[in-house]
Short mmCIF file of C-alpha atoms in Angstrom, two decimals:
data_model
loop_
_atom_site.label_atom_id
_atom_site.label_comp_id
_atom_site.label_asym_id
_atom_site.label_seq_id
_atom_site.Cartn_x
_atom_site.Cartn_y
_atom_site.Cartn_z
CA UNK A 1 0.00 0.00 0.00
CA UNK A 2 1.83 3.59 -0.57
CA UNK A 3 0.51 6.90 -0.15
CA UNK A 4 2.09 9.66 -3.16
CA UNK A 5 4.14 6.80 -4.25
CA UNK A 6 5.67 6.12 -0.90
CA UNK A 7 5.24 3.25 0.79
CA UNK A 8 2.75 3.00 3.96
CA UNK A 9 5.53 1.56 6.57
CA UNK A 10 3.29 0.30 10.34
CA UNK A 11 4.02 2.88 12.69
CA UNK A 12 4.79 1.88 16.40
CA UNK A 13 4.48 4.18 19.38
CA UNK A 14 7.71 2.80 21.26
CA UNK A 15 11.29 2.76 20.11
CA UNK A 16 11.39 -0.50 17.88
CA UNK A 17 10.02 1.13 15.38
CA UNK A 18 11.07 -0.48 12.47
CA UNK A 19 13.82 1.35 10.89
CA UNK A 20 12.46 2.27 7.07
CA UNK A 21 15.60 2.62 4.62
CA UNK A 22 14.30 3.46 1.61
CA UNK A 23 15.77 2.87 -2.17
CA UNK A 24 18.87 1.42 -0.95
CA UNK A 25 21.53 -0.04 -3.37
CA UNK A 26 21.24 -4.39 -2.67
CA UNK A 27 23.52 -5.78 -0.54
CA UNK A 28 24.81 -9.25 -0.03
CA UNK A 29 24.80 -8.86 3.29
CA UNK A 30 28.13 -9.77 4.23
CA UNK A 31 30.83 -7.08 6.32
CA UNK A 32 33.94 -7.65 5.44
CA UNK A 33 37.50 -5.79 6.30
CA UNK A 34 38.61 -2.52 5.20
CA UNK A 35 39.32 -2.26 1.33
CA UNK A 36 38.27 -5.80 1.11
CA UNK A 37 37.36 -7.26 -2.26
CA UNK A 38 34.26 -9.07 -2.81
CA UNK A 39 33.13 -11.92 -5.39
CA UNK A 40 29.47 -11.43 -5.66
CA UNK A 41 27.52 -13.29 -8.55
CA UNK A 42 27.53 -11.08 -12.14
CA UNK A 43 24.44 -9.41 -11.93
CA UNK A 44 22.83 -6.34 -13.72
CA UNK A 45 22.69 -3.08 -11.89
CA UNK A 46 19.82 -1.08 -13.73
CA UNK A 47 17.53 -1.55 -10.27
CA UNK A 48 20.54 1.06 -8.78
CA UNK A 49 21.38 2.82 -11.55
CA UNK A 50 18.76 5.57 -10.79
CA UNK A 51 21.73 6.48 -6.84
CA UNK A 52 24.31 4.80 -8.11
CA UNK A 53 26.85 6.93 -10.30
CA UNK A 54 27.83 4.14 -12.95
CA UNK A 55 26.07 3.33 -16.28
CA UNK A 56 23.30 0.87 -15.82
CA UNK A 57 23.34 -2.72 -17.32
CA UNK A 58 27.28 -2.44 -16.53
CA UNK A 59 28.17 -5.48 -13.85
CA UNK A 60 29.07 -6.06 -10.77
CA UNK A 61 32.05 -8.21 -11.19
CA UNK A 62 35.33 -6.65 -10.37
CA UNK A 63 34.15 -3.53 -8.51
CA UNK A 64 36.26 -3.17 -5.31
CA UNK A 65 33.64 -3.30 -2.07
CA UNK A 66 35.19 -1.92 1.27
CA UNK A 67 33.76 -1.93 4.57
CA UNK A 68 30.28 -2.46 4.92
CA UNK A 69 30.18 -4.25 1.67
CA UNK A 70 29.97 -0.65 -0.25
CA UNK A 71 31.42 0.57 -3.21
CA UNK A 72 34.77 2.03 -2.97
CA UNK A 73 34.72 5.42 -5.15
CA UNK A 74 36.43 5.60 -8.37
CA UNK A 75 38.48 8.93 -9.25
CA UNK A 76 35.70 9.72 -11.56
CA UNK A 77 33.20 9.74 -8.64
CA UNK A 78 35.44 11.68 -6.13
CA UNK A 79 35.65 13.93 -9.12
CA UNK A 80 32.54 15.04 -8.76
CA UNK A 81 32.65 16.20 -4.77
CA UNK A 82 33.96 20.06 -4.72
CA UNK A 83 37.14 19.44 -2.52
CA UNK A 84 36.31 16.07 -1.61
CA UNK A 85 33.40 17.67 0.85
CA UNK A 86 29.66 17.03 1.53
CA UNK A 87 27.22 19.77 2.40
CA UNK A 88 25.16 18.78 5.17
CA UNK A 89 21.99 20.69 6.48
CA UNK A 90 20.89 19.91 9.66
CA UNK A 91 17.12 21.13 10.99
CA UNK A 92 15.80 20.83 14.53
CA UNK A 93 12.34 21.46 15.72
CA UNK A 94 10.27 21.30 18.66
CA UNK A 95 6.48 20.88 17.01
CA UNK A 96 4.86 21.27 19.98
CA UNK A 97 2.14 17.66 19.58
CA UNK A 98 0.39 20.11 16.69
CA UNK A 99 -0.86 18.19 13.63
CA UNK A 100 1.20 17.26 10.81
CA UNK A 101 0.59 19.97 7.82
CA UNK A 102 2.81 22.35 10.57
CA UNK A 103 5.50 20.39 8.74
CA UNK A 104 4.87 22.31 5.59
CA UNK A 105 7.08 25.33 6.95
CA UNK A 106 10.17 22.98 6.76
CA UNK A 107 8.88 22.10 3.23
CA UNK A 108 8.57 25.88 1.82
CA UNK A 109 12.17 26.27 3.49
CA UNK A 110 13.70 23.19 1.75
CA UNK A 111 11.86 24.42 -1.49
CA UNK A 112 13.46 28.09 -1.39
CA UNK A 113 16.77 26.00 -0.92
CA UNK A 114 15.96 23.48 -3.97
CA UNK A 115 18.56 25.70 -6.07
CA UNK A 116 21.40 24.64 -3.93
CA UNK A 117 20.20 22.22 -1.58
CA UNK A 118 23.08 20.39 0.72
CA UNK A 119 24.15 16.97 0.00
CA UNK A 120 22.52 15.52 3.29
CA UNK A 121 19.33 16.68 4.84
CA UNK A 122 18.73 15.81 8.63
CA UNK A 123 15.73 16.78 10.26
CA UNK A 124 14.87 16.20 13.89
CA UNK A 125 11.51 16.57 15.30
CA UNK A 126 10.39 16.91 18.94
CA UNK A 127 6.95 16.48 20.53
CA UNK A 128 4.99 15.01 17.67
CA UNK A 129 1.39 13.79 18.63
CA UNK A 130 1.29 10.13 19.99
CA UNK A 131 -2.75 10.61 18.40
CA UNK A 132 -2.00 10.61 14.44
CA UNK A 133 -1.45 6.91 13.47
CA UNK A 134 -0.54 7.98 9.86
CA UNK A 135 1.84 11.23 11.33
CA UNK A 136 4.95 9.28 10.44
CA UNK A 137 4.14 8.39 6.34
CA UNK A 138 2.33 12.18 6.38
CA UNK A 139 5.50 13.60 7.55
CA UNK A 140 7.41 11.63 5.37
CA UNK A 141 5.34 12.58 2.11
CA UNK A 142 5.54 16.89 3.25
CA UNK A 143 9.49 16.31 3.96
CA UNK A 144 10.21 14.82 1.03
CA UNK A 145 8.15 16.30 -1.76
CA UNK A 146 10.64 19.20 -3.12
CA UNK A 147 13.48 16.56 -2.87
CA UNK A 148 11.88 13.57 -4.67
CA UNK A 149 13.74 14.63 -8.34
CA UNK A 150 17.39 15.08 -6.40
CA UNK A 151 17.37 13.17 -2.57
CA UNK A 152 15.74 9.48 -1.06
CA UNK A 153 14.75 9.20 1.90
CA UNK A 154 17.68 7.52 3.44
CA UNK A 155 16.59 6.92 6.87
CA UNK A 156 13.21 7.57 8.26
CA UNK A 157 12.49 6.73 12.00
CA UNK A 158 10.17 7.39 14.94
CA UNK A 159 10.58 6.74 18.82
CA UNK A 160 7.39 7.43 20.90
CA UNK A 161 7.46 11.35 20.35
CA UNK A 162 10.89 12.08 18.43
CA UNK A 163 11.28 11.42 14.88
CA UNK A 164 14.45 11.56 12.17
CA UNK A 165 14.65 11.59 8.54
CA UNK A 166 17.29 11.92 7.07
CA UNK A 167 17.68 12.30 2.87
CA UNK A 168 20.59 12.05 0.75
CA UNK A 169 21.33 12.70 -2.53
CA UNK A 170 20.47 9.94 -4.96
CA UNK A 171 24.46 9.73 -5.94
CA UNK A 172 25.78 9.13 -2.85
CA UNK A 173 23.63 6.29 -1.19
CA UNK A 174 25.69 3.67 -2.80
CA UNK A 175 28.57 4.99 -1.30
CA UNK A 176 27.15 4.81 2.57
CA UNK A 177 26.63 2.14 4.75
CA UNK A 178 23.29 0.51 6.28
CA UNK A 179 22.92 3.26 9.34
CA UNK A 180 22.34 1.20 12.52
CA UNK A 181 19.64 3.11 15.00
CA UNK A 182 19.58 3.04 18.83
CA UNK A 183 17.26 4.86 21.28
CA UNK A 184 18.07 5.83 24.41
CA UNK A 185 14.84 7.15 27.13
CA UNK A 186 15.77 9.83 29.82
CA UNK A 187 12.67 9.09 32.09
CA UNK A 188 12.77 6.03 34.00
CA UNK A 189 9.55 4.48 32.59
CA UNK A 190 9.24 5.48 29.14
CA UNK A 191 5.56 6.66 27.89
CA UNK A 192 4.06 7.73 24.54
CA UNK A 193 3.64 11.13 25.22
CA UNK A 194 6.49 13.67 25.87
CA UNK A 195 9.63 11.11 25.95
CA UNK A 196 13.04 12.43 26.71
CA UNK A 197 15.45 10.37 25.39
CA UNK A 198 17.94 10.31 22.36
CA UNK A 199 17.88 8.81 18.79
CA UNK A 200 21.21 7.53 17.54
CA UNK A 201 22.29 6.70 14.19
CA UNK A 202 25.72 5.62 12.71
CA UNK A 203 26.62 4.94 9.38
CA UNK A 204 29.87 5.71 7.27
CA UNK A 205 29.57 7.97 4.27
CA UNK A 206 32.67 7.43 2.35
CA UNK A 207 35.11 7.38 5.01
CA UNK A 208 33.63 9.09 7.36
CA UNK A 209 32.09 7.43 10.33
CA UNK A 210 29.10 9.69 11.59
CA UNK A 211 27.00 9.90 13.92
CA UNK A 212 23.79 11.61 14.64
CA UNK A 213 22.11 12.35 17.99
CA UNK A 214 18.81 13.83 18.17
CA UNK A 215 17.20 14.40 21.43
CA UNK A 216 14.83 16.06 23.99
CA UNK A 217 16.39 16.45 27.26
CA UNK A 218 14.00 16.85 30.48
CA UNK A 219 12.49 20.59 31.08
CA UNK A 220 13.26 19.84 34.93
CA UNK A 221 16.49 21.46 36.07
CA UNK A 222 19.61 22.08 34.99
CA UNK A 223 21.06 18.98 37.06
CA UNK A 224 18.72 16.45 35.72
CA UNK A 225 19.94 17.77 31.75
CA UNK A 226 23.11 16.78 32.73
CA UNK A 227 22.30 13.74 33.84
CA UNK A 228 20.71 13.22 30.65
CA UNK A 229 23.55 14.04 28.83
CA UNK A 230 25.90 11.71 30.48
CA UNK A 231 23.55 9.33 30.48
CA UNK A 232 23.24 9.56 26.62
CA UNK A 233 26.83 9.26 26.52
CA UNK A 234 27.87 6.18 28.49
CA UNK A 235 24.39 3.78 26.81
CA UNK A 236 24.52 4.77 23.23
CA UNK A 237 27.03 2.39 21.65
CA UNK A 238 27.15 1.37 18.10
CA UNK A 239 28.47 -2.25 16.90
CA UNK A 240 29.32 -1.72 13.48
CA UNK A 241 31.37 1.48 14.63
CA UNK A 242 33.21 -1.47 17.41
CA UNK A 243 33.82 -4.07 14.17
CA UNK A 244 36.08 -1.29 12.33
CA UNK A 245 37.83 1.25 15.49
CA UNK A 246 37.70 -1.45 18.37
CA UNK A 247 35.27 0.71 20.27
CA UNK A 248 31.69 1.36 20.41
CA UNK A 249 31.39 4.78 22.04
CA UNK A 250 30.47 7.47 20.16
CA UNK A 251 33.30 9.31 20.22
CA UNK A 252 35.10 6.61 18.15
CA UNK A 253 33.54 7.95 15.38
CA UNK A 254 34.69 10.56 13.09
CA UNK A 255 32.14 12.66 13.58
CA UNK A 256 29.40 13.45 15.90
CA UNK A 257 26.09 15.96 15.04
CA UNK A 258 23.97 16.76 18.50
CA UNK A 259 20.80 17.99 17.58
CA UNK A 260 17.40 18.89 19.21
CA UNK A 261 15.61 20.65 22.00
CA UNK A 262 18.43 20.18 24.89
CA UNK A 263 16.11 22.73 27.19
CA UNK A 264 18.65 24.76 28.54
CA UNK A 265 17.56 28.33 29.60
CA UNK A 266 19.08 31.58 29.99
CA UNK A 267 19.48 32.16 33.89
CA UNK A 268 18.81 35.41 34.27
CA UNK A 269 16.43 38.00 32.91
CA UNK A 270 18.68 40.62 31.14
CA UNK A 271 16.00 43.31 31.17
CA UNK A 272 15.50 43.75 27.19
CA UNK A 273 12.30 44.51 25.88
CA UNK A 274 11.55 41.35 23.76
CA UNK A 275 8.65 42.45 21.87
CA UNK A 276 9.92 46.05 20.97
CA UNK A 277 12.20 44.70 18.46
CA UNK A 278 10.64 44.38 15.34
CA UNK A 279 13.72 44.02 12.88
CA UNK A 280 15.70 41.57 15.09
CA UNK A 281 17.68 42.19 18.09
CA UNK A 282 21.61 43.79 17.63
CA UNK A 283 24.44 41.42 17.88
CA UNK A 284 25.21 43.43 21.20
CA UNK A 285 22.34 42.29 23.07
CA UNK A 286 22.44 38.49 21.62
CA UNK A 287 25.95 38.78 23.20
CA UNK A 288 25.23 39.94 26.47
CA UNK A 289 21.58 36.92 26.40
CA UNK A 290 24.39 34.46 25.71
CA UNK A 291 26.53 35.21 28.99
CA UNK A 292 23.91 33.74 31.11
CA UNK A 293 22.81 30.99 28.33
CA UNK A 294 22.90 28.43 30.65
CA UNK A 295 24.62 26.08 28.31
CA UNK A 296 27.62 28.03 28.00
CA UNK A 297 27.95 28.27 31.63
CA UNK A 298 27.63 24.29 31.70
CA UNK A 299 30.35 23.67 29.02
CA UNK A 300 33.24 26.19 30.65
CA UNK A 301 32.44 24.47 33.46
CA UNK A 302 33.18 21.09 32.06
CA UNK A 303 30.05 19.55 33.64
CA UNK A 304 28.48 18.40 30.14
CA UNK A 305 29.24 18.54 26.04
CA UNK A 306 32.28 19.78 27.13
CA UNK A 307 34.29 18.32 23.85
CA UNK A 308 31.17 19.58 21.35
CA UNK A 309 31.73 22.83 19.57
CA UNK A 310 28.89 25.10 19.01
CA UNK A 311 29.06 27.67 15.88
CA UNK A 312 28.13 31.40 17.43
CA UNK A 313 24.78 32.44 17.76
CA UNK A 314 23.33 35.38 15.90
CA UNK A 315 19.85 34.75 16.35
CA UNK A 316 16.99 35.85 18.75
CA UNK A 317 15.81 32.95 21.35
CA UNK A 318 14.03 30.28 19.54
CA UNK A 319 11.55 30.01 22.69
CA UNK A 320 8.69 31.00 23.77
CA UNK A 321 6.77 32.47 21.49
CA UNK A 322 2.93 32.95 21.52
CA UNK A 323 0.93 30.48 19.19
CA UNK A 324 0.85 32.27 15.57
CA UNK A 325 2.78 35.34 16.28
CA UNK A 326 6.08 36.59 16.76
CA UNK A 327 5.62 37.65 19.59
CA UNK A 328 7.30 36.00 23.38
CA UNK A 329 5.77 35.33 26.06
CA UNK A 330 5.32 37.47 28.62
CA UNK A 331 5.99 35.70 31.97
CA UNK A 332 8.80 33.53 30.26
CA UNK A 333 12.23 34.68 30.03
CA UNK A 334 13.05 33.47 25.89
CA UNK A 335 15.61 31.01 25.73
CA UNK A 336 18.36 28.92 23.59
CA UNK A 337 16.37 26.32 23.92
CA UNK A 338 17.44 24.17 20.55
CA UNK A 339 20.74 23.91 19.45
CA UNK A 340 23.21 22.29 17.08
CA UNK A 341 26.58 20.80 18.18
CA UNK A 342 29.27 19.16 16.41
CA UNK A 343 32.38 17.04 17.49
CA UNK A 344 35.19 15.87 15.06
CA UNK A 345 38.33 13.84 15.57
CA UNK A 346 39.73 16.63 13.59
CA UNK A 347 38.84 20.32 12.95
CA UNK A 348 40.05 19.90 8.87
CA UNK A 349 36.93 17.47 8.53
CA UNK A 350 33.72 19.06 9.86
CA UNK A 351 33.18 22.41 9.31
CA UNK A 352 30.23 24.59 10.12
CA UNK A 353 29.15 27.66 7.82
CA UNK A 354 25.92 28.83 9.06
CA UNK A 355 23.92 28.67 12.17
CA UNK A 356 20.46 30.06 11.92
CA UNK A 357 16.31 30.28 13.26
CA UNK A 358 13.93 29.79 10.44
CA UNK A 359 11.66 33.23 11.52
CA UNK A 360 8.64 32.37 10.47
CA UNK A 361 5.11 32.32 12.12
CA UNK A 362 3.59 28.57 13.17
CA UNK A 363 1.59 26.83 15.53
CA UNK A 364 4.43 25.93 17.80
CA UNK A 365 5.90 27.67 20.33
CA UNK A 366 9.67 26.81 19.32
CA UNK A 367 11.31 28.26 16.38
CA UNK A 368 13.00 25.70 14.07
CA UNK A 369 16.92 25.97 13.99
CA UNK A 370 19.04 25.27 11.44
CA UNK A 371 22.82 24.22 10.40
CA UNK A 372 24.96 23.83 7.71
CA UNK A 373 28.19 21.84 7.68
CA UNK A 374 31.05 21.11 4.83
CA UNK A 375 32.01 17.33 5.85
CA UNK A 376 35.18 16.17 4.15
CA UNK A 377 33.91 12.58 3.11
CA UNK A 378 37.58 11.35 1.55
CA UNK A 379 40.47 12.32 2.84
CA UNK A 380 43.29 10.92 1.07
CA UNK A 381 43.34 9.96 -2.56
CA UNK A 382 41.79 6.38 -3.78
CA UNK A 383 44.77 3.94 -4.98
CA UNK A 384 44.76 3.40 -8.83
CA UNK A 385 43.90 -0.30 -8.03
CA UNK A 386 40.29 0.14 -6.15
CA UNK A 387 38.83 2.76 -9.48
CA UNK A 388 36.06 0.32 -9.60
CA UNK A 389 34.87 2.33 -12.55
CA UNK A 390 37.88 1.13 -14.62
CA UNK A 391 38.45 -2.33 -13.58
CA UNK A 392 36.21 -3.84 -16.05
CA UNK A 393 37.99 -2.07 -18.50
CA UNK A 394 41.61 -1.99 -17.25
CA UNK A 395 41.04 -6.40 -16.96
CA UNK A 396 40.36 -5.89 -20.68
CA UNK A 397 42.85 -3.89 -21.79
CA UNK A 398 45.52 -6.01 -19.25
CA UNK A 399 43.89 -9.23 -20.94
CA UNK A 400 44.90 -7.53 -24.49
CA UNK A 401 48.07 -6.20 -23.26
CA UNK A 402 49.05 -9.94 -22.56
CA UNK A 403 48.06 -11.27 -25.61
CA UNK A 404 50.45 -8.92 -27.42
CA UNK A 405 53.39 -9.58 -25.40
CA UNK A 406 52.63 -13.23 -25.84
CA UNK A 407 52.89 -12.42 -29.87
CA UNK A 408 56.32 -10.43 -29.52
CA UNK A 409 57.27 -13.47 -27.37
CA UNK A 410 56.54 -15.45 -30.37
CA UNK A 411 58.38 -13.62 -32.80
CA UNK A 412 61.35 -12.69 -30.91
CA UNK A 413 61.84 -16.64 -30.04
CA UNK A 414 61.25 -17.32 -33.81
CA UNK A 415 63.53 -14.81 -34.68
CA UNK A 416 66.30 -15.74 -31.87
CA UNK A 417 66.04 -19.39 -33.55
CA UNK A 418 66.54 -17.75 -37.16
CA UNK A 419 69.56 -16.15 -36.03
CA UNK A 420 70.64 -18.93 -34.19
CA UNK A 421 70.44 -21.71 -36.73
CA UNK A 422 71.92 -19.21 -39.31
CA UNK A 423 74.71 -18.33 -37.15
CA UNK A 424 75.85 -22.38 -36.54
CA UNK A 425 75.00 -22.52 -40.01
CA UNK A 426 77.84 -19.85 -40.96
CA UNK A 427 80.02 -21.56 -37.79
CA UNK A 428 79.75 -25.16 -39.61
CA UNK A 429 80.53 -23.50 -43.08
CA UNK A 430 83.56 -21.87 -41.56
CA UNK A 431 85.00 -24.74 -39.40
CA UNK A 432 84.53 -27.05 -42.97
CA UNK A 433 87.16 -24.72 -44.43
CA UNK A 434 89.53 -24.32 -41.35
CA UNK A 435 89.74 -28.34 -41.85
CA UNK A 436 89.70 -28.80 -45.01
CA UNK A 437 93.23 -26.12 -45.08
CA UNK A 438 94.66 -28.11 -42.20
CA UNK A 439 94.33 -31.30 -44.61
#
C-alpha cells in the first residue's frame, strides 16, 4: 500500500520502530574488512542505476567493495565532490504535539533552498502527537516532496514522540553504509507522550564514520539535563562502529552531530524589551543573552558537552513564542532552547558555515533551527587499483596487453632461432674450411 508513491511503513508508538531505509543499493549482506574485495555473482545493476553513479546494465564483477560491503569510489566519482566535501543541512524542531501539515514550513524552506540544496538533509523533530497513526508516512510525504527529483529518503524513524529523517542525494547512497539506530529514554519508565530520550544513528559515508544524535532532554532542572547528557553518553554504543575502530562509544567515530531541544535556559532575565524589536535584536544584546545561556555556563564548566563545539549564535531565542505570532511570552524569560553541536576527531573534517532560526510564524511555540556543515567525506586519494569504474575495462585492456606480449614473445623466439640456426649454419661453413686447409 503507498501513499504519493511512498510506501505505507506500520508505525509503532515505542522505540522499535522499524527502521524504514528506503531505495537502498542491494547488498549481499556480508561485512567484510577494510578495502576488502568481494566476489558477488555477475548481476545487472539497472535496479541502482537511478543512486548509483555508474552506467546501468554495466556489472558487478570486479568492482572493489570496502567496509560495509559498499562501493569504494572511483576517481571519476570523487571527481565530482567540490574538494572532496559534503554539504550537510541539519534542521531541529520542537512541534509542539500540533498536527502534521505544521510540517509544511520545513517544506517551503527546503523548497526556497531546492537551487542549492546540501548533499545531506537531517531533520529532527520533537513532541509530535502520539494521536496521528498515519503522522509518520504524512511527515514523510511533506518532507520529502521538493526533494523527490534530487534526494531518497535515506533513513526515516520514529521513537514514541521524536522522529528523524534523514535524505541524501540519490548519488551518494551507494557509497554509505546501512545506518544502525539506537534509542536511548531519559525518564525512567518510558511513555508515549512527551519522551526524553535520544535517537542515535551511525553509518559511514565514504570514510567518514558519523553519527547523529537527536534528542529532547528533560524541562526539569539544569542537574537532571546533565544527567541526561551523560547518560546519553555512556548507553549509546554502536556495533558496526566497534567491528572497524575497536570501540563502540560514540566518540570513536569521526564525527558526531547533537541535535534537538536540549532545554537549557538563559538564567537570568537581562532586562530587554523582547517584543519592541521588530527588525531583530543587535548582535550586542544576543551577546550579552548568551553570557547567562545556561549552556555556555555548563560547558566552561566542564560539567556536560564539554568536547562539542557550538558555531556562534546570531539569532533571537528560539523560545517561547505565543501560538501564531512573533511575539514571546510574557511571563517567560526566551531562551536557547534548541541547538546544534558538532564534534570531530579533527577540525580539517567538519566544518560549520551557518547557524540560523527559520523566523517564520507557526503553531508551535519553538522556532525551528538550522545548520549547515562542509564534511570532508575522503580524505586521502583512492589507490589506482580500487577505481572500480575502470576495472572492467583496465582487466580488458591487461587481458589484451598480454596477448600482445605473448605475440612479440613469439616472434622474438622465432627470430632468436633464425639467427641462431643461421649463425651455426655460418660456424659449420667456416670450421669445414679451417679443416679442409689443415688437410
Amino acid at each position: 500500500m503507498t501513499r504519493g508513491g511512498l510506501s505505507m511503513y506500520p508505525v509503532l508508538l515505542s522505540f522499535q520502530t522499524s527502521l524504514v531505509p528506503i531505495c537502498r543499493a542491494p547488498r549481499d549482506g556480508r561485512l567484510g574488512e577494510p578495502w576488502a574485495r568481494r566476489s558477488i555473482p555477475c548481476v545487472c545493476r539497472s535496479a541502482i542505476s537511478n543512486h548509483c553513479p555508474i552506467s546501468a546494465h554495466t556489472c558487478y564483477r570486479g568492482v572493489v567493495f570496502g567496509f560495509g560491503n559498499v562501493p569504494i569510489p572511483s576517481e571519476d566519482n570523487i571527481a565530482k565532490l567540490v574538494n572532496r566535501k559534503l554539504s550537510i543541512r541539519a534542521i531541529t524542531w520542537n512541534i509542539n504535539e500540533k498536527p502534521v501539515k505544521i510540517l509544511s514550513l520545513l517544506a517551503d524552506h527546503l523548497k526556497y533552498m531546492s537551487t542549492h540544496l546540501e548533499d545531506i538533509i537531517l531533520i529532527a523533530l520533537q513532541e509530535i502527537p502520539p494521536s496521528t497513526a498515519t503522522f509518520h508516512e504524512d511527515a514523510l510525504a511533506i518532507i520529502s516532496k521538493p526533494l523527490h527529483q534530487t534526494h531518497v529518503t535515506y533513513l526515516s524513524y520514529r521513537a514514541w514522540s521524536q522522529m528523524v529523517f534523514l535524505l541524501m542525494r540519490k548519488s551518494h547512497t551507494c557509497f554509505t553504509t546501512e545506518p544502525m539506530v539506537r534509542f536511548v529514554s531519559c525518564n525512567t519508565l518510558t511513555k508515549p507522550m512527551r519522551t526524553k530520550g535520544a535517537i542515535g544513528v551511525c553509518l559511514r559515508i565514504y570514510q567518514r564514520w558519523t553519527v547523529i544524535i537527536a534528542c529532547h532532554l528533560t524541562h526539569s532542572s539544569a542537574l537532571e539535563r546533565i544527567q541526561n547528557y551523560h547518560k546519553v553518553m555512556k548507553n549509546l554504543k554502536f556495533s558496526t562502529l566497534c567491528s572497524f575502530t575497536g570501540n563502540d562509544g560514540i566518540l570513536h567515530a569521526d564525527c558526531v552531530l547533537w541535535i534537538g531541544d536540549l532545554n537549557f535556559r538563559i538564567m537570568k532575565d537581562s532586562g530587554i524589551q523582547w517584543n519592541s524589536h521588530p527588525h531583530g535584536l543587535s548582535s550586542s544584546d544576543i551577546e550579552n543573552i548568551i553570557k547567562d545561556d545556561e549552556l555556555a555556563i555548563i560547558r566552561q564548566k566542564e560539567l556536560a558537552f564539554t568536547v562539542f563545539s557550538e558555531a556562534p549564535i546570531k539569532f533571537a531565542p528560539t523560545y517561547k513564542f505565543e501560538i501564531g505570532t512573533n511575539n514571546y511570552v510574557a511571563d517567560r524569560i526566551p531562551s536557547y532552547t534548541d541547538r546544534i553541536l558538532f564534534w570531530t576527531k579533527q577540525a580539517s573534517w567538519l566544518e560549520c558555515t551557518s547557524y540560523n532560526i527559520i523566523q517564520k510564524v507557526s503553531q508551535s511555540d519553538h522556532r525551528p533551527v538550522f545548520a549547515t556543515f562542509q564534511l570532508e567525506a575522503i580524505n586521502k586519494k583512492t589507490p589506482r587499483r580500487f577505481n572500480s569504474d575502470r576495472t572492467i575495462e583496465n582487466s580488458s585492456r591487461k587481458c589484451h596487453e598480454e596477448n600482445n606480449l605473448e605475440k612479440i614473445d613469439r616472434r622474438l623466439m622465432k627470430t632468436q632461432v633464425t639467427r641462431q640456426s643461421a649463425f651455426l649454419k655460418d660456424r659449420r661453413k667456416i670450421s669445414n674450411q679451417y679443416y679442409q686447409k689443415l688437410l
